[in-house]
PDB file of C-alpha atoms in Angstrom:
ATOM      1  CA  MET I  30      20.466  -8.972   6.194  1.00 81.00           C
ATOM      2  CA  ALA I  31      17.509  -6.679   6.762  1.00 87.00           C
ATOM      3  CA  LEU I  32      17.102  -3.099   6.375  1.00 92.00           C
ATOM      4  CA  SER I  33      16.970  -1.074   9.178  1.00 94.00           C
ATOM      5  CA  LEU I  34      13.374   1.117   9.288  1.00 96.00           C
ATOM      6  CA  PRO I  35      13.023   3.817  11.951  1.00 97.00           C
ATOM      7  CA  ILE I  36       9.610   3.992  12.997  1.00 98.00           C
ATOM      8  CA  GLN I  37       7.953   6.433  15.184  1.00 98.00           C
ATOM      9  CA  MET I  38       4.795   5.310  16.814  1.00 98.00           C
ATOM     10  CA  PHE I  39       2.068   7.817  17.857  1.00 97.00           C
ATOM     11  CA  ASP I  40      -0.662   5.345  19.156  1.00 91.00           C
ATOM     12  CA  PHE I  41       1.160   2.531  21.389  1.00 93.00           C
ATOM     13  CA  SER I  42      -2.243   0.662  21.912  1.00 93.00           C
ATOM     14  CA  ILE I  43      -1.952  -0.535  18.112  1.00 94.00           C
ATOM     15  CA  GLU I  44       0.577  -3.196  17.052  1.00 95.00           C
ATOM     16  CA  PRO I  45       3.368  -1.593  14.866  1.00 97.00           C
ATOM     17  CA  PRO I  46       3.481  -2.908  11.407  1.00 97.00           C
ATOM     18  CA  SER I  47       4.605  -6.741  11.252  1.00 96.00           C
ATOM     19  CA  TYR I  48       5.094  -9.504   8.933  1.00 96.00           C
ATOM     20  CA  ALA I  49       2.386 -12.264   9.274  1.00 95.00           C
ATOM     21  CA  HIS I  50       4.829 -14.930   8.194  1.00 95.00           C
ATOM     22  CA  GLU I  51       8.433 -15.072   7.842  1.00 94.00           C
ATOM     23  CA  GLY I  52       9.782 -14.370   4.138  1.00 93.00           C
ATOM     24  CA  ASP I  53       6.272 -12.259   3.702  1.00 95.00           C
ATOM     25  CA  ALA I  54       7.325  -9.301   1.350  1.00 96.00           C
ATOM     26  CA  GLY I  55       4.467  -6.909   2.906  1.00 97.00           C
ATOM     27  CA  LEU I  56       4.406  -5.560   6.446  1.00 98.00           C
ATOM     28  CA  ASP I  57       0.757  -5.199   7.752  1.00 98.00           C
ATOM     29  CA  LEU I  58      -0.544  -1.992   8.555  1.00 98.00           C
ATOM     30  CA  ARG I  59      -3.169  -1.146  11.211  1.00 98.00           C
ATOM     31  CA  SER I  60      -5.915   1.359  11.266  1.00 98.00           C
ATOM     32  CA  ILE I  61      -5.954   3.545  14.732  1.00 97.00           C
ATOM     33  CA  GLU I  62      -9.392   4.303  14.231  1.00 97.00           C
ATOM     34  CA  ALA I  63     -13.072   3.028  14.128  1.00 98.00           C
ATOM     35  CA  LEU I  64     -15.027   3.360  10.687  1.00 97.00           C
ATOM     36  CA  THR I  65     -17.506   1.947   8.529  1.00 98.00           C
ATOM     37  CA  LEU I  66     -16.670   2.087   4.725  1.00 98.00           C
ATOM     38  CA  GLU I  67     -20.303   2.012   2.919  1.00 98.00           C
ATOM     39  CA  PRO I  68     -20.397   0.637  -0.480  1.00 98.00           C
ATOM     40  CA  PHE I  69     -18.406   2.579  -2.890  1.00 98.00           C
ATOM     41  CA  GLN I  70     -17.080   5.045  -0.114  1.00 98.00           C
ATOM     42  CA  ARG I  71     -13.600   5.992   0.518  1.00 98.00           C
ATOM     43  CA  ALA I  72     -11.663   7.124   3.708  1.00 98.00           C
ATOM     44  CA  LEU I  73      -8.386   8.332   4.452  1.00 98.00           C
ATOM     45  CA  VAL I  74      -7.346   5.683   7.278  1.00 98.00           C
ATOM     46  CA  PRO I  75      -4.477   6.885   9.815  1.00 98.00           C
ATOM     47  CA  CYS I  76      -2.229   4.190  10.865  1.00 98.00           C
ATOM     48  CA  GLY I  77      -0.819   5.749  14.061  1.00 97.00           C
ATOM     49  CA  MET I  78       2.913   5.888  13.052  1.00 97.00           C
ATOM     50  CA  ALA I  79       5.392   7.425  10.999  1.00 98.00           C
ATOM     51  CA  ILE I  80       8.544   5.739   9.192  1.00 98.00           C
ATOM     52  CA  ALA I  81      11.876   6.990   8.152  1.00 98.00           C
ATOM     53  CA  ILE I  82      12.575   5.292   4.731  1.00 98.00           C
ATOM     54  CA  PRO I  83      15.992   5.284   4.151  1.00 97.00           C
ATOM     55  CA  GLU I  84      17.347   7.359   0.888  1.00 96.00           C
ATOM     56  CA  GLY I  85      17.348   4.863  -2.191  1.00 96.00           C
ATOM     57  CA  HIS I  86      14.273   3.191  -1.027  1.00 98.00           C
ATOM     58  CA  ALA I  87      10.328   3.730  -1.171  1.00 98.00           C
ATOM     59  CA  GLY I  88       7.387   2.338   0.634  1.00 98.00           C
ATOM     60  CA  LEU I  89       4.657   1.177  -1.468  1.00 98.00           C
ATOM     61  CA  VAL I  90       1.137   0.758   0.078  1.00 98.00           C
ATOM     62  CA  ILE I  91      -0.602  -1.961  -1.334  1.00 98.00           C
ATOM     63  CA  PRO I  92      -3.971  -3.903  -0.611  1.00 97.00           C
ATOM     64  CA  ARG I  93      -4.444  -6.952   1.343  1.00 97.00           C
ATOM     65  CA  SER I  94      -5.195  -9.662  -0.919  1.00 95.00           C
ATOM     66  CA  GLY I  95      -8.314 -11.310   1.663  1.00 96.00           C
ATOM     67  CA  LEU I  96      -9.911  -7.846   2.089  1.00 96.00           C
ATOM     68  CA  ALA I  97      -9.954  -7.653  -1.637  1.00 96.00           C
ATOM     69  CA  ALA I  98     -11.150 -10.948  -2.450  1.00 96.00           C
ATOM     70  CA  LYS I  99     -13.586 -11.356   0.461  1.00 97.00           C
ATOM     71  CA  HIS I 100     -15.118  -8.044   0.783  1.00 97.00           C
ATOM     72  CA  GLY I 101     -14.038  -5.505  -2.011  1.00 97.00           C
ATOM     73  CA  ILE I 102     -11.905  -3.408   0.069  1.00 98.00           C
ATOM     74  CA  THR I 103      -8.739  -1.784  -2.051  1.00 98.00           C
ATOM     75  CA  VAL I 104      -6.157   1.114  -1.488  1.00 98.00           C
ATOM     76  CA  VAL I 105      -7.590   3.795  -4.169  1.00 96.00           C
ATOM     77  CA  ASN I 106      -4.046   4.624  -5.297  1.00 94.00           C
ATOM     78  CA  ALA I 107      -2.679   1.327  -5.236  1.00 93.00           C
ATOM     79  CA  PRO I 108       0.009   1.201  -5.072  1.00 96.00           C
ATOM     80  CA  GLY I 109       0.355   4.471  -2.687  1.00 96.00           C
ATOM     81  CA  LEU I 110       3.931   5.695  -2.538  1.00 97.00           C
ATOM     82  CA  ILE I 111       5.997   6.904   0.584  1.00 98.00           C
ATOM     83  CA  ASP I 112       8.970   8.757  -0.429  1.00 97.00           C
ATOM     84  CA  SER I 113      12.130   8.662   1.411  1.00 97.00           C
ATOM     85  CA  GLY I 114      11.848  12.138   2.637  1.00 96.00           C
ATOM     86  CA  TYR I 115       8.382  11.807   3.932  1.00 98.00           C
ATOM     87  CA  ARG I 116       8.059  12.277   7.869  1.00 98.00           C
ATOM     88  CA  GLY I 117       4.386  12.466   8.423  1.00 98.00           C
ATOM     89  CA  GLU I 118       1.828   9.832   9.608  1.00 98.00           C
ATOM     90  CA  VAL I 119       1.240   6.957   7.276  1.00 98.00           C
ATOM     91  CA  LYS I 120      -2.282   6.898   6.123  1.00 98.00           C
ATOM     92  CA  VAL I 121      -3.980   4.774   3.722  1.00 98.00           C
ATOM     93  CA  ILE I 122      -6.617   5.553   1.355  1.00 98.00           C
ATOM     94  CA  LEU I 123      -9.258   2.815   1.067  1.00 98.00           C
ATOM     95  CA  MET I 124     -12.358   2.121  -0.802  1.00 98.00           C
ATOM     96  CA  ASN I 125     -15.257  -0.192  -0.546  1.00 98.00           C
ATOM     97  CA  LEU I 126     -15.878  -1.739  -3.826  1.00 98.00           C
ATOM     98  CA  ASP I 127     -18.806  -3.855  -2.686  1.00 98.00           C
ATOM     99  CA  PRO I 128     -22.062  -2.562  -4.165  1.00 97.00           C
ATOM    100  CA  HIS I 129     -24.303  -3.914  -1.415  1.00 98.00           C
ATOM    101  CA  GLU I 130     -22.280  -4.435   2.087  1.00 98.00           C
ATOM    102  CA  PRO I 131     -20.863  -1.574   4.234  1.00 98.00           C
ATOM    103  CA  PHE I 132     -17.225  -2.808   5.792  1.00 98.00           C
ATOM    104  CA  GLU I 133     -16.298  -2.072   9.401  1.00 98.00           C
ATOM    105  CA  ILE I 134     -13.011  -1.582  10.649  1.00 98.00           C
ATOM    106  CA  GLN I 135     -11.826  -1.430  13.959  1.00 98.00           C
ATOM    107  CA  PRO I 136      -8.923  -0.127  15.756  1.00 98.00           C
ATOM    108  CA  GLY I 137      -6.019  -2.687  15.390  1.00 97.00           C
ATOM    109  CA  ASP I 138      -7.456  -4.058  12.135  1.00 98.00           C
ATOM    110  CA  ARG I 139      -5.018  -4.988   9.468  1.00 98.00           C
ATOM    111  CA  ILE I 140      -5.901  -2.770   6.285  1.00 98.00           C
ATOM    112  CA  ALA I 141      -3.112  -2.827   4.025  1.00 98.00           C
ATOM    113  CA  GLN I 142       0.494  -3.701   3.485  1.00 98.00           C
ATOM    114  CA  LEU I 143       3.638  -1.833   3.152  1.00 98.00           C
ATOM    115  CA  VAL I 144       6.546  -2.890   0.686  1.00 98.00           C
ATOM    116  CA  ILE I 145      10.082  -1.232   1.177  1.00 98.00           C
ATOM    117  CA  VAL I 146      11.584  -1.253  -2.262  1.00 97.00           C
ATOM    118  CA  ALA I 147      14.910  -0.132  -3.330  1.00 97.00           C
ATOM    119  CA  VAL I 148      14.705   2.744  -5.956  1.00 97.00           C
ATOM    120  CA  PRO I 149      18.079   3.881  -7.800  1.00 95.00           C
ATOM    121  CA  PRO I 150      18.046   7.420  -9.029  1.00 93.00           C
ATOM    122  CA  VAL I 151      17.464   7.839 -12.731  1.00 94.00           C
ATOM    123  CA  SER I 152      19.057  10.005 -15.051  1.00 96.00           C
ATOM    124  CA  LEU I 153      17.153  10.779 -18.208  1.00 97.00           C
ATOM    125  CA  GLU I 154      19.132  10.571 -21.478  1.00 96.00           C
ATOM    126  CA  PRO I 155      17.367  12.348 -24.554  1.00 97.00           C
ATOM    127  CA  VAL I 156      17.799  10.102 -27.582  1.00 96.00           C
ATOM    128  CA  ALA I 157      16.304  10.641 -31.117  1.00 96.00           C
ATOM    129  CA  GLN I 158      14.797   7.019 -31.140  1.00 94.00           C
ATOM    130  CA  LEU I 159      14.675   4.053 -28.447  1.00 93.00           C
ATOM    131  CA  ASP I 160      15.888   0.548 -29.417  1.00 94.00           C
ATOM    132  CA  ASP I 161      13.720  -2.116 -31.003  1.00 92.00           C
ATOM    133  CA  THR I 162      12.080  -4.944 -28.644  1.00 90.00           C
ATOM    134  CA  GLN I 163       9.910  -8.180 -29.561  1.00 86.00           C
ATOM    135  CA  ARG I 164       6.932  -5.975 -28.089  1.00 85.00           C
ATOM    136  CA  GLY I 165       7.828  -2.682 -29.722  1.00 84.00           C
ATOM    137  CA  THR I 166       5.087  -0.145 -29.197  1.00 84.00           C
ATOM    138  CA  GLY I 167       2.192  -2.623 -28.412  1.00 81.00           C
ATOM    139  CA  GLY I 168       0.318  -1.513 -25.626  1.00 82.00           C
ATOM    140  CA  PHE I 169      -2.692  -2.338 -23.600  1.00 82.00           C
ATOM    141  CA  GLY I 170      -4.069  -5.645 -24.643  1.00 79.00           C
ATOM    142  CA  SER I 171      -1.315  -6.175 -27.021  1.00 77.00           C
ATOM    143  CA  SER I 172      -0.338  -9.787 -25.556  1.00 77.00           C
ATOM    144  CA  GLY I 173      -3.990 -11.098 -25.645  1.00 80.00           C
ATOM    145  CA  VAL I 174      -5.626 -13.238 -23.002  1.00 81.00           C
ATOM    146  CA  ARG I 175      -4.390 -16.727 -23.935  1.00 83.00           C
ATOM    147  CA  SER I 176      -1.041 -17.682 -25.307  1.00 73.00           C
TER     148      SER I 176
END
């Protein structure tokens, strides 16, 4: 069963967020502005809408893989987090990581994806020591590159 997600559009000339294909996890977010991202420049890009994420859920704003692979466009704070209590306009912090080419954005262009996830409430429980695991305290790079 689909989760109901109320949406308020501010710009009706732009298509609301939508899935590109049946079964996709991310709704495509679109820009309502035209802008150029120069190499290594970032910009806060408005999407022309607000959503009411139900309590117990959150929205994660993530890069579009095609824009990242072909043009070096990413979401600076990926994943961006939209809490269930937020009711303002959805905006995306984009950055052009291409060292040479500017990137043009037009109104209606798909710039990022929105994934809605369940987030259970957490109650922290202070303990003297955590249980042991196979990984233990192994951190960044501890599993190596090859198996």
